[in-house]
Short mmCIF file of C-alpha atoms in Angstrom, two decimals:
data_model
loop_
_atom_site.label_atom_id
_atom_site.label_comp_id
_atom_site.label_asym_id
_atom_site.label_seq_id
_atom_site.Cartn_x
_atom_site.Cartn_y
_atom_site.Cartn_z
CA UNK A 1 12.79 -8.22 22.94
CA UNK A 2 8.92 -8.29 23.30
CA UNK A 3 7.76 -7.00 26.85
CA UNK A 4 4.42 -6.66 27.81
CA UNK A 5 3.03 -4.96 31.14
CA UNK A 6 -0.76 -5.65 32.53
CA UNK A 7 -2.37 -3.89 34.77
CA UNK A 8 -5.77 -4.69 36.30
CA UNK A 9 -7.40 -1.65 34.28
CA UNK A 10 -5.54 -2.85 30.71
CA UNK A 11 -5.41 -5.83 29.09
CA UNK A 12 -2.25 -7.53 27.13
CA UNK A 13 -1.97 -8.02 23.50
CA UNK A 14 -5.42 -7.49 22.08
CA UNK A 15 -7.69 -8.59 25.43
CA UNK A 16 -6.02 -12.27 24.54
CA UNK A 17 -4.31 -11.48 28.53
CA UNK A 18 -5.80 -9.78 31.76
CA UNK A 19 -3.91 -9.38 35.09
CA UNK A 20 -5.70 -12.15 36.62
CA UNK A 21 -4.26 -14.13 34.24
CA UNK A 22 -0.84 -13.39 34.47
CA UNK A 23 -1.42 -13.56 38.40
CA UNK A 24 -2.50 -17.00 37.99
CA UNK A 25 0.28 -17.99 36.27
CA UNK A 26 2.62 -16.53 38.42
CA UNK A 27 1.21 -18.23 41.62
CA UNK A 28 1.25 -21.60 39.91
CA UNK A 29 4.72 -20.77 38.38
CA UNK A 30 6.39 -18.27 40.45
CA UNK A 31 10.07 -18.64 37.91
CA UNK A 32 8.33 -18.01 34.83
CA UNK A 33 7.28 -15.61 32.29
CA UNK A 34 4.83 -13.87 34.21
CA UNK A 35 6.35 -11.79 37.19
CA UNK A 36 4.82 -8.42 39.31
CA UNK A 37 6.28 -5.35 38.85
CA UNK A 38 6.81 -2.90 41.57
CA UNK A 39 5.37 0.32 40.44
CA UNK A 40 8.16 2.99 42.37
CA UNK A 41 7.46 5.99 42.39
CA UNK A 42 5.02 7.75 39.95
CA UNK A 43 6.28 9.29 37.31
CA UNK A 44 3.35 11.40 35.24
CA UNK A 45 -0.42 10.38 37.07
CA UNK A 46 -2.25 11.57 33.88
CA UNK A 47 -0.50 9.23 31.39
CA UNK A 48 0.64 6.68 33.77
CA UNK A 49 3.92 6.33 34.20
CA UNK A 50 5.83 4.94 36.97
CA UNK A 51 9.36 4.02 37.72
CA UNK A 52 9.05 0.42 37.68
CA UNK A 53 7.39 0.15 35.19
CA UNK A 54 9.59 2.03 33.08
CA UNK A 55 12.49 0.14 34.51
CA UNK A 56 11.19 -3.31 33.38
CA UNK A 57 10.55 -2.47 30.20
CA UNK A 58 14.38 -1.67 29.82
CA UNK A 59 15.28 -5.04 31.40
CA UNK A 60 12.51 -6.90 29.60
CA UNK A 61 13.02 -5.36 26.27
CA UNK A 62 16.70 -5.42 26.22
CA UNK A 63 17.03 -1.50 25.74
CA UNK A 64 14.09 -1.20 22.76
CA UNK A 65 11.32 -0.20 24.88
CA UNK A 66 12.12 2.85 27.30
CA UNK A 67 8.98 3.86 28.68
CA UNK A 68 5.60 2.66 29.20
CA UNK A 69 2.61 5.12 29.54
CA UNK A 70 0.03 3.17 30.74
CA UNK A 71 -3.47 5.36 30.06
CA UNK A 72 -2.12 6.68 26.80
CA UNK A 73 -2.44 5.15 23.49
CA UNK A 74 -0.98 8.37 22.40
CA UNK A 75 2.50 8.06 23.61
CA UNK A 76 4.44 5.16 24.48
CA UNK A 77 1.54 3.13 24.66
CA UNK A 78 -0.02 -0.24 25.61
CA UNK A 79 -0.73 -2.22 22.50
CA UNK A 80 -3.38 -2.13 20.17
CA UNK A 81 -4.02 -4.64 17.41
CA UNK A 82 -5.82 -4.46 14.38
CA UNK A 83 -7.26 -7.15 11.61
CA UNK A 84 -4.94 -8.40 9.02
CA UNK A 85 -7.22 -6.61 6.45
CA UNK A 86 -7.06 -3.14 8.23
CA UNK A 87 -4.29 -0.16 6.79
CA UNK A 88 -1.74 1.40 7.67
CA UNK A 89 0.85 3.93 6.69
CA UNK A 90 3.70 2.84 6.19
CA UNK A 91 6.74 4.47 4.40
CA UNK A 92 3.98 6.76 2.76
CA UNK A 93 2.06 3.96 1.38
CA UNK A 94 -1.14 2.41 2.40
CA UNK A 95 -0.88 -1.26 2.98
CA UNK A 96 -2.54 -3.70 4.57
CA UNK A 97 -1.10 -4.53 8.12
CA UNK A 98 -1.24 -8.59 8.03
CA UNK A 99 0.44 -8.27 3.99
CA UNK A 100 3.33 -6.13 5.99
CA UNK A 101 3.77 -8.17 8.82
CA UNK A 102 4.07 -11.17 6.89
CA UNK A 103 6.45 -9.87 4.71
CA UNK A 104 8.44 -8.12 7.61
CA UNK A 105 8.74 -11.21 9.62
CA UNK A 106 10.41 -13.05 6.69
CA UNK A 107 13.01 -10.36 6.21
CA UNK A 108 16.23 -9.85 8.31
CA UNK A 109 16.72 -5.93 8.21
CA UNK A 110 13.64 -3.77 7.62
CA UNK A 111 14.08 0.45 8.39
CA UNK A 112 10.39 2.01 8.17
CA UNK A 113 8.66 4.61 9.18
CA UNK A 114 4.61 4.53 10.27
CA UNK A 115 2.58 7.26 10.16
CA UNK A 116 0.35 7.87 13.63
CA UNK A 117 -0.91 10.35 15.42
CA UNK A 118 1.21 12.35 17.64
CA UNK A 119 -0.11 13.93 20.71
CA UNK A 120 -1.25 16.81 19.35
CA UNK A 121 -3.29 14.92 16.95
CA UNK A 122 -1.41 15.41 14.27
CA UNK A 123 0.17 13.24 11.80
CA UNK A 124 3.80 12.38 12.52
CA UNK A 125 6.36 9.67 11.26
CA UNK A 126 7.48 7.14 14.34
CA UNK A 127 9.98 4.27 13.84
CA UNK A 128 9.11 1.07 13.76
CA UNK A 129 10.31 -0.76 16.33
CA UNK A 130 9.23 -4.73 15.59
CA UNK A 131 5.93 -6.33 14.49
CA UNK A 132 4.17 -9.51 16.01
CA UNK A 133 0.75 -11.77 15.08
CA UNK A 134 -1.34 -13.05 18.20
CA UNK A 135 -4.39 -15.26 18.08
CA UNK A 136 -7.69 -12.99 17.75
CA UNK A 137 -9.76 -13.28 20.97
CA UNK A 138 -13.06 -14.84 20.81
CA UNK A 139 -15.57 -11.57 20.16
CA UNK A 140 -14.04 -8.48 17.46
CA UNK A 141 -16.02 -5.22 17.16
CA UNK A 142 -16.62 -4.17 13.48
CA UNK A 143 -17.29 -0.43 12.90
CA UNK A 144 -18.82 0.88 10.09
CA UNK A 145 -19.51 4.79 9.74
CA UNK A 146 -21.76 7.07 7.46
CA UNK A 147 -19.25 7.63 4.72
CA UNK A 148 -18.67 4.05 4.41
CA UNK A 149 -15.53 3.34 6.22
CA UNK A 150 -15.04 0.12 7.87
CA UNK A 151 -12.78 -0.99 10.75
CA UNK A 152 -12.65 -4.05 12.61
CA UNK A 153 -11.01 -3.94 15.88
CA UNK A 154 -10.25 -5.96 19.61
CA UNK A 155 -12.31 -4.86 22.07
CA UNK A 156 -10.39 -3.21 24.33
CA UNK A 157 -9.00 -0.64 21.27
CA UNK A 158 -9.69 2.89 21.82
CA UNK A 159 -11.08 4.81 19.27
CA UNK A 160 -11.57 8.77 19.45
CA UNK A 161 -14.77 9.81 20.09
CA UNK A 162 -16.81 13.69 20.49
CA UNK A 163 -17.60 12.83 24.05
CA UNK A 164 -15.54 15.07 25.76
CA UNK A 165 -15.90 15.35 29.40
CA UNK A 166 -18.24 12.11 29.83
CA UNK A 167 -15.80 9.55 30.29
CA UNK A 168 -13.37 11.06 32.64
CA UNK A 169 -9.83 11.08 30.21
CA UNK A 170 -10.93 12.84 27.25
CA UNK A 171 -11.79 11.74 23.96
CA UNK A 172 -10.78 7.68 24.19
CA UNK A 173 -13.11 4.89 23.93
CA UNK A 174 -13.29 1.67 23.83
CA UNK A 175 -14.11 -0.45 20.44
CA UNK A 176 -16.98 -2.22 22.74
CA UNK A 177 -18.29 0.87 24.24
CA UNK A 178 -18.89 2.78 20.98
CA UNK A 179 -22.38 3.79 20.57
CA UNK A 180 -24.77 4.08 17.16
CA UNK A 181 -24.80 7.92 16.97
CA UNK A 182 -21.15 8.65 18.32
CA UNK A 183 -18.90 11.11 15.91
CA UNK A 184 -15.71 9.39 15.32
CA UNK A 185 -12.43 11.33 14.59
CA UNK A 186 -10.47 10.80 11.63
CA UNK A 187 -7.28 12.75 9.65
CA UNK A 188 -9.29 15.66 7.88
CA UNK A 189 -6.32 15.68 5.15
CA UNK A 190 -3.34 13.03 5.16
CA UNK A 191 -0.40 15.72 4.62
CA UNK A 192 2.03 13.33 3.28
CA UNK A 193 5.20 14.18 1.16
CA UNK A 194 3.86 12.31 -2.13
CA UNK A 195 6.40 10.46 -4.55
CA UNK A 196 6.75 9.98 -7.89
CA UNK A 197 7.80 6.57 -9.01
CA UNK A 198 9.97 5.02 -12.09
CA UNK A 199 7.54 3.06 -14.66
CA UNK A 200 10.88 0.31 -13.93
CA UNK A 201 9.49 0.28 -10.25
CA UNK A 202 6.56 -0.91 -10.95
CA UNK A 203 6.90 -3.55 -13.43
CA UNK A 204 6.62 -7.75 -13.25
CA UNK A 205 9.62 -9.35 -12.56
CA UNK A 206 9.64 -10.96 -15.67
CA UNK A 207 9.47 -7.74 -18.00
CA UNK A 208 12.31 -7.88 -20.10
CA UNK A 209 15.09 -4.96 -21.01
CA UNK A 210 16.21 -4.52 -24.21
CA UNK A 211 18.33 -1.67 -24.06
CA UNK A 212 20.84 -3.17 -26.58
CA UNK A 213 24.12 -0.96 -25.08
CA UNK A 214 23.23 -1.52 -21.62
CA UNK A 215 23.01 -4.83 -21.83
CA UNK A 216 26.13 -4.83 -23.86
CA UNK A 217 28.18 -2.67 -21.17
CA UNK A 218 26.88 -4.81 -18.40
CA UNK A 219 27.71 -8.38 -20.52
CA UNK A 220 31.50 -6.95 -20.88
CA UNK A 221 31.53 -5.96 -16.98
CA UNK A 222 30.62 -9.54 -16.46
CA UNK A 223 33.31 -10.93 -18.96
CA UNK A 224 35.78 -8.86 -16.87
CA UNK A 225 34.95 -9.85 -13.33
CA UNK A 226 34.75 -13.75 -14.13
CA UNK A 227 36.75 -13.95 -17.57
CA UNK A 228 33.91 -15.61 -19.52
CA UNK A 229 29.75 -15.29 -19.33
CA UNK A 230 29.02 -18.93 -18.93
CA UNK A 231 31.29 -18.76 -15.81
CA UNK A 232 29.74 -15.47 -15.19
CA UNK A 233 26.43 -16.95 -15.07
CA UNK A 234 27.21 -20.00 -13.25
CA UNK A 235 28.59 -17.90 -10.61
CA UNK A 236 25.33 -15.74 -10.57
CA UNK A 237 23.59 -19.00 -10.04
CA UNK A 238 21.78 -18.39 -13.18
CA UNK A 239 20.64 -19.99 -16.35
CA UNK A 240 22.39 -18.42 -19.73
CA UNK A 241 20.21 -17.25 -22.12
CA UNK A 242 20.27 -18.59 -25.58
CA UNK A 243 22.76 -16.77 -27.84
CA UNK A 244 19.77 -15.40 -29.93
CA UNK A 245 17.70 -13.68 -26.99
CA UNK A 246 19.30 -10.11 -26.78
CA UNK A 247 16.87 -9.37 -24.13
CA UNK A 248 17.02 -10.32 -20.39
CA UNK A 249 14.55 -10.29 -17.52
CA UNK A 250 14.29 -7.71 -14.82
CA UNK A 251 14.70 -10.03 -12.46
CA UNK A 252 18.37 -11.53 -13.67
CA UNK A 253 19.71 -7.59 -14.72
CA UNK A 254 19.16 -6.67 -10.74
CA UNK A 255 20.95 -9.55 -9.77
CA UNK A 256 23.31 -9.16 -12.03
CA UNK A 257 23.79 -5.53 -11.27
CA UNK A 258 23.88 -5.94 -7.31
CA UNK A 259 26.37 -8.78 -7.67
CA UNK A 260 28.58 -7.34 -9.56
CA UNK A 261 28.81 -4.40 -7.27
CA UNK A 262 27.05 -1.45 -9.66
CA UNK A 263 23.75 0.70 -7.87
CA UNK A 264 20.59 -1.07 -8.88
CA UNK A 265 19.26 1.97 -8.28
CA UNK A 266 21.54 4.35 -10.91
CA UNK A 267 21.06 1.46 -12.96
CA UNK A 268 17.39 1.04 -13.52
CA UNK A 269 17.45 4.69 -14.23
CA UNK A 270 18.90 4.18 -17.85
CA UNK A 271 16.76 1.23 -18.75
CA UNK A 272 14.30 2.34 -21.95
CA UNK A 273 12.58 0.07 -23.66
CA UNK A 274 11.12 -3.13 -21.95
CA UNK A 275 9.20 -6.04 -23.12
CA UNK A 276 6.73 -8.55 -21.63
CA UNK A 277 7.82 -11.97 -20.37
CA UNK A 278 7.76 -13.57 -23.90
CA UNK A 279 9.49 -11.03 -25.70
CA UNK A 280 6.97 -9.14 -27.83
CA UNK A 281 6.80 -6.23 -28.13
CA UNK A 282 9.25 -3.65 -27.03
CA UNK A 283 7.92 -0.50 -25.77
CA UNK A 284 9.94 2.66 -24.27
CA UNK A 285 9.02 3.56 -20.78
CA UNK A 286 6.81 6.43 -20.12
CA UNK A 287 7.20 9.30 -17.53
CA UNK A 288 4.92 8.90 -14.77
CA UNK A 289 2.94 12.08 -14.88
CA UNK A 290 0.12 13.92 -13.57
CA UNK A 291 -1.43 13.40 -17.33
CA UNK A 292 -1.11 9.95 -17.04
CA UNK A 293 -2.72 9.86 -14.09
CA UNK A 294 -5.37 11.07 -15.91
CA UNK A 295 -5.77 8.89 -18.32
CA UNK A 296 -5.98 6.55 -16.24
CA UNK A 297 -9.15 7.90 -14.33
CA UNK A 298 -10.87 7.80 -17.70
CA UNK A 299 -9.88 4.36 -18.42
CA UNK A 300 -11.43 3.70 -14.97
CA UNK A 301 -14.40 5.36 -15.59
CA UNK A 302 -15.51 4.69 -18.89
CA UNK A 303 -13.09 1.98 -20.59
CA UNK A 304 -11.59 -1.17 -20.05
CA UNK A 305 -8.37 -3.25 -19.70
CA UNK A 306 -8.54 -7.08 -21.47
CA UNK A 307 -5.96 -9.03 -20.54
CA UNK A 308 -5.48 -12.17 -22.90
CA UNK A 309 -2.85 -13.97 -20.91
CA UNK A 310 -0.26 -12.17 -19.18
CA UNK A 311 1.35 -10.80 -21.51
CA UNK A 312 -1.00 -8.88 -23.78
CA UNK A 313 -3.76 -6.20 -23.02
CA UNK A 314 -6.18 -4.42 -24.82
CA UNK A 315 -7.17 -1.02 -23.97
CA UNK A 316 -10.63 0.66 -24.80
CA UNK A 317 -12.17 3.95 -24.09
CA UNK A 318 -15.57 4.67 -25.09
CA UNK A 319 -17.43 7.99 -25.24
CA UNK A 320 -19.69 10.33 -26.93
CA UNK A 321 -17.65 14.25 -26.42
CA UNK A 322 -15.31 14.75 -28.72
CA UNK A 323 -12.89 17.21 -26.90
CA UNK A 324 -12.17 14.43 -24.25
CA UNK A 325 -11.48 11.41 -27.02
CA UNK A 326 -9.10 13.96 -28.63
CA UNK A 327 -7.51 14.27 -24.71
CA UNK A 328 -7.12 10.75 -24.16
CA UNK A 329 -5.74 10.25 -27.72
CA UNK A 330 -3.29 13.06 -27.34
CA UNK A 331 -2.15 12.14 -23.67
CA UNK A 332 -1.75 8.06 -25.06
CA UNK A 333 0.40 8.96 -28.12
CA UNK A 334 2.66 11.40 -25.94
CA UNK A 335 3.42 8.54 -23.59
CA UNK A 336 3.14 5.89 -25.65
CA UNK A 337 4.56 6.69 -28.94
CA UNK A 338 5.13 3.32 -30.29
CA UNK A 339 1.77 2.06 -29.69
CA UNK A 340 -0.94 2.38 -32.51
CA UNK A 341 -4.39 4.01 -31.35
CA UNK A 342 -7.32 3.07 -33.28
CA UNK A 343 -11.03 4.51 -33.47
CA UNK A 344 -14.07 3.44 -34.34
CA UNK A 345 -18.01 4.49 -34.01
CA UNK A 346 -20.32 2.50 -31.80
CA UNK A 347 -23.86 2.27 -33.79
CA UNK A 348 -24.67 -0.75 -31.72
CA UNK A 349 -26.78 -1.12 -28.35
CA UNK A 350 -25.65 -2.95 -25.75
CA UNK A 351 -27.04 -4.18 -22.32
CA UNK A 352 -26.03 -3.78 -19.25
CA UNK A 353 -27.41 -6.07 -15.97
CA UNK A 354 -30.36 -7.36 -18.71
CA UNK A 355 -31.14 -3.73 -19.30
CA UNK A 356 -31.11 -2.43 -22.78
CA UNK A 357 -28.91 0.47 -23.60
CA UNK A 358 -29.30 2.11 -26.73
CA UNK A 359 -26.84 5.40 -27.56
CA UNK A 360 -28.61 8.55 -28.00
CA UNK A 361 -25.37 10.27 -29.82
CA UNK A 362 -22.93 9.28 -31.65
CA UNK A 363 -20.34 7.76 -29.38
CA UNK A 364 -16.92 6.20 -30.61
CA UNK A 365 -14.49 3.31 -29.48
CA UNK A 366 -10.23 4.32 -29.12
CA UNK A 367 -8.70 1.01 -28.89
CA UNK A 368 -5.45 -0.27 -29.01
CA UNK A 369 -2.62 -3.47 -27.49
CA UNK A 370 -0.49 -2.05 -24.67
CA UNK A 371 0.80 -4.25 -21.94
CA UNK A 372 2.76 -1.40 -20.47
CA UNK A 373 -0.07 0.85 -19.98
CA UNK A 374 -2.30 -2.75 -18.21
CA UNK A 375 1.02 -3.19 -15.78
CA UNK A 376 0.90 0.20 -14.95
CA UNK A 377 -2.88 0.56 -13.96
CA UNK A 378 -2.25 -2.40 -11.75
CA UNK A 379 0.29 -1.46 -9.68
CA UNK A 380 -1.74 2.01 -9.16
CA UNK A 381 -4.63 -0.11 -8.05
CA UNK A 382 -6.59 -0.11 -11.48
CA UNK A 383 -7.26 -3.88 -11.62
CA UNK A 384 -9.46 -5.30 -14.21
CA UNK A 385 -8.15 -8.63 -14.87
CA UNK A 386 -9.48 -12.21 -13.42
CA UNK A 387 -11.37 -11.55 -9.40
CA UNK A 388 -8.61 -8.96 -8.56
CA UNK A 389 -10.52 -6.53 -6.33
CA UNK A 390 -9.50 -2.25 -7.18
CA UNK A 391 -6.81 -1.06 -4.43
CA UNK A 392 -6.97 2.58 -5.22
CA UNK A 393 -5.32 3.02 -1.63
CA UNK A 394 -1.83 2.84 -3.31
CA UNK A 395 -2.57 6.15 -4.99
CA UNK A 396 -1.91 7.37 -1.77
CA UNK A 397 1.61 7.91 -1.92
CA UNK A 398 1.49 9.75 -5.23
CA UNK A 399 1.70 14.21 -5.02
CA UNK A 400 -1.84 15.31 -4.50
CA UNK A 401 -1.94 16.99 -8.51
CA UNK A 402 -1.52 13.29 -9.47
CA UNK A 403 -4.43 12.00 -7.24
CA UNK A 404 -6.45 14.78 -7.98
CA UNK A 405 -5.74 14.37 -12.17
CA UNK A 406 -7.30 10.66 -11.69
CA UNK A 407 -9.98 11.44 -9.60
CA UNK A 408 -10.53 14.30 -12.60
CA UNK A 409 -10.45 11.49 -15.26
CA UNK A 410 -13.02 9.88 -13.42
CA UNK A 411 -15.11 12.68 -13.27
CA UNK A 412 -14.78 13.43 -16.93
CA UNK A 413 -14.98 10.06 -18.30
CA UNK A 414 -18.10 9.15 -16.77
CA UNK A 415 -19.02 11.07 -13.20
CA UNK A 416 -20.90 12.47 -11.05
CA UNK A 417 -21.16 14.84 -7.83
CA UNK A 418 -24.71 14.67 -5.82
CA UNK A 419 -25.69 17.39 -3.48
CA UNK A 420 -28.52 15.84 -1.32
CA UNK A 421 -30.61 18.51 0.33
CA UNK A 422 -30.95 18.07 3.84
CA UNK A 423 -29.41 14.74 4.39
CA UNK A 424 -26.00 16.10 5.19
CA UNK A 425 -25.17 18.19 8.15
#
């Protein structure tokens, strides 16, 4: 259904195709993919849109693309590609676009919705419509701005620039026309209707569930549908578990669930208590709150997360003011009630880069083993196991409270705000 009109002012999927190219083709091939388009009459001269063009993309596109607006990138526009490593919003979550396309392509029946900007500048859902990878042309434009942000785009992209009235159709630039000094636009505030997930959501696959009557209600629904559980499991496609293991993956129970008919979704509501992939221990599943979001800004600020395998992780936080060790201690055993918290003082200096760091009060160690707690910073971005680099971008599609209670962790854990005097417009 992919359709893709060139004109001699616009260039085809990310500069990798100009007009003269596809008139080449057509001369030497006048049957094949490349054919002229009569243009008809026009349509809308500011945004470039003409009958024909319109037309063919019907025909071409088998009814998924309507319209074609040839000088907007706004509405209906020409394509515009991005890097693999570049995000984008998609079902309220920041991800990066080659990790989603990948994963799109290898999946039958996908409903999202992107955020973009509408054209009134403003942050709007569209639906997607399909996804494709093309080579990279030879040169790519890389972007980096005063605050730090980075973008790496084709040439030919557009970005918005403050040069109104200079180039003749408003704010739009192109990636290889972009000056040092320019004033990019970007969203002052991403408005986006934040969620709060289940702890289940964002567990390993191999976390085990050891709600003992759950399991027991679900084992007697699968002795009902096929009259025994090794035929049950055979069925499934899956291996029994040994008689003694009361406990059974994540993986298997939605599997189970789904085949047998039941809502994963009702379903993974009730689960309580989990356990890692070998077992040991079994821990009930915390709320995901705005509290817990804080906690984990002062884990990322002045504590750690050890992982010793996969399966077990120790938890520090370190710090000299007593009012915010009696937070984080407070805040752990509310969530984590089955999980011992121990403290100790820290007389000893450390180093830090060679440099010697000796306390100057009396600072003191909570510490304590809680695999939940490491899953859960890691699917929020928190990573501090192995090379995993911090994705703090997933935070994104959490209510701004929760966002702002981690960013206040950080803060109070170990922060700082600088006001530089004159360096900042």
């Amino acid at each position: 259904n992919h359709v893709c009109v060139v004109s001699p002012q616009r260039l085809g999927l990310c500069g990798a195709y100009n007009w003269l190219d596809c008139k080449a083709s057509f001369s030497i091939n006048p049957t094949g993919p490349n054919q002229p388009i009569k243009l008809g009459k026009q349509v809308d001269p500011v945004k470039g849109y003409w009958e024909g063009t319109n037309d063919y993309a019907k025909i071409g596109s088998h009814g998924v693309v309507n319209e074609v607006a040839m000088y907007s990138i706004m509405e209906n526009p020409m394509t515009a590609c991005l890097t693999e490593d570049a995000n984008v919003l998609v079902d309220v979550q920041l991800v990066k676009i080659g990790d989603f396309v990948n994963t799109y392509q290898r999946k039958s029946d996908w409903q999202s919705d992107l955020h973009t900007l509408n054209d009134s500048g403003r942050l709007a859902q569209s639906k997607l419509l399909g996804v494709h990878k093309n080579p990279a042309p030879e040169e790519l434009i890389h972007i980096e701005t005063k605050s730090g942000l980075e973008l790496t785009l084709t040439p030919n992209h557009e970005v918005a620039v403050d040069r109104w009235g200079q180039n003749g159709h408003g704010p739009w630039v192109r990636a290889d026309e972009l000056r040092e000094g320019d004033r990019l636009y970007a969203a002052r505030h991403l408005r986006l209707e934040g969620k709060i997930p289940l702890a289940m959501d964002l567990l390993h696959d191999d976390c085990r569930v050891n709600d003992e009557a759950l399991l027991n209600e679900i084992r007697a629904s699968m002795q009902a549908r096929y009259g025994s559980l090794s035929v049950a499991y055979q069925a499934l496609g899956l291996q029994q578990p040994d008689p003694r293991v009361a406990s059974i993956s994540l993986k298997d129970l939605r599997r189970i669930v789904e085949q047998l008919g039941q809502s994963w979704d009702e379903m993974k509501r009730r689960v309580t208590d989990v356990s890692p992939a070998n077992g040991y221990p079994s821990m009930k599943l915390p709320e995901i709150t705005s509290d817990l979001l804080y906690l984990l800004g002062l884990i990322a600020s002045d504590g750690s997360l050890g992982w010793q395998g996969r399966d077990q992780c120790r938890v520090n936080f370190t710090n000299t003011n007593a009012e915010l060790l009696e937070a984080f201690t407070a805040i752990y055993k509310s969530h984590f009630p089955d999980a011992a918290l121990g403290k100790r003082a820290k007389r000893s200096t450390g180093r830090v880069d060679g440099r010697l760091i000796v306390s100057t009060q009396d600072s003191f160690d909570l510490y304590g083993n809680n695999f939940l707690l490491g899953l859960l910073a890691e699917s929020f971005g928190v990573r501090m196991r192995g090379e995993q680099t911090w994705d703090l971008a997933r935070l994104v599609s959490l209510p701004e409270d929760y966002i702002a209670a981690f960013l206040s962790g950080i803060l109070d854990g170990d922060g700082s705000v600088r006001l530089r005097e004159n360096n900042w417009t």
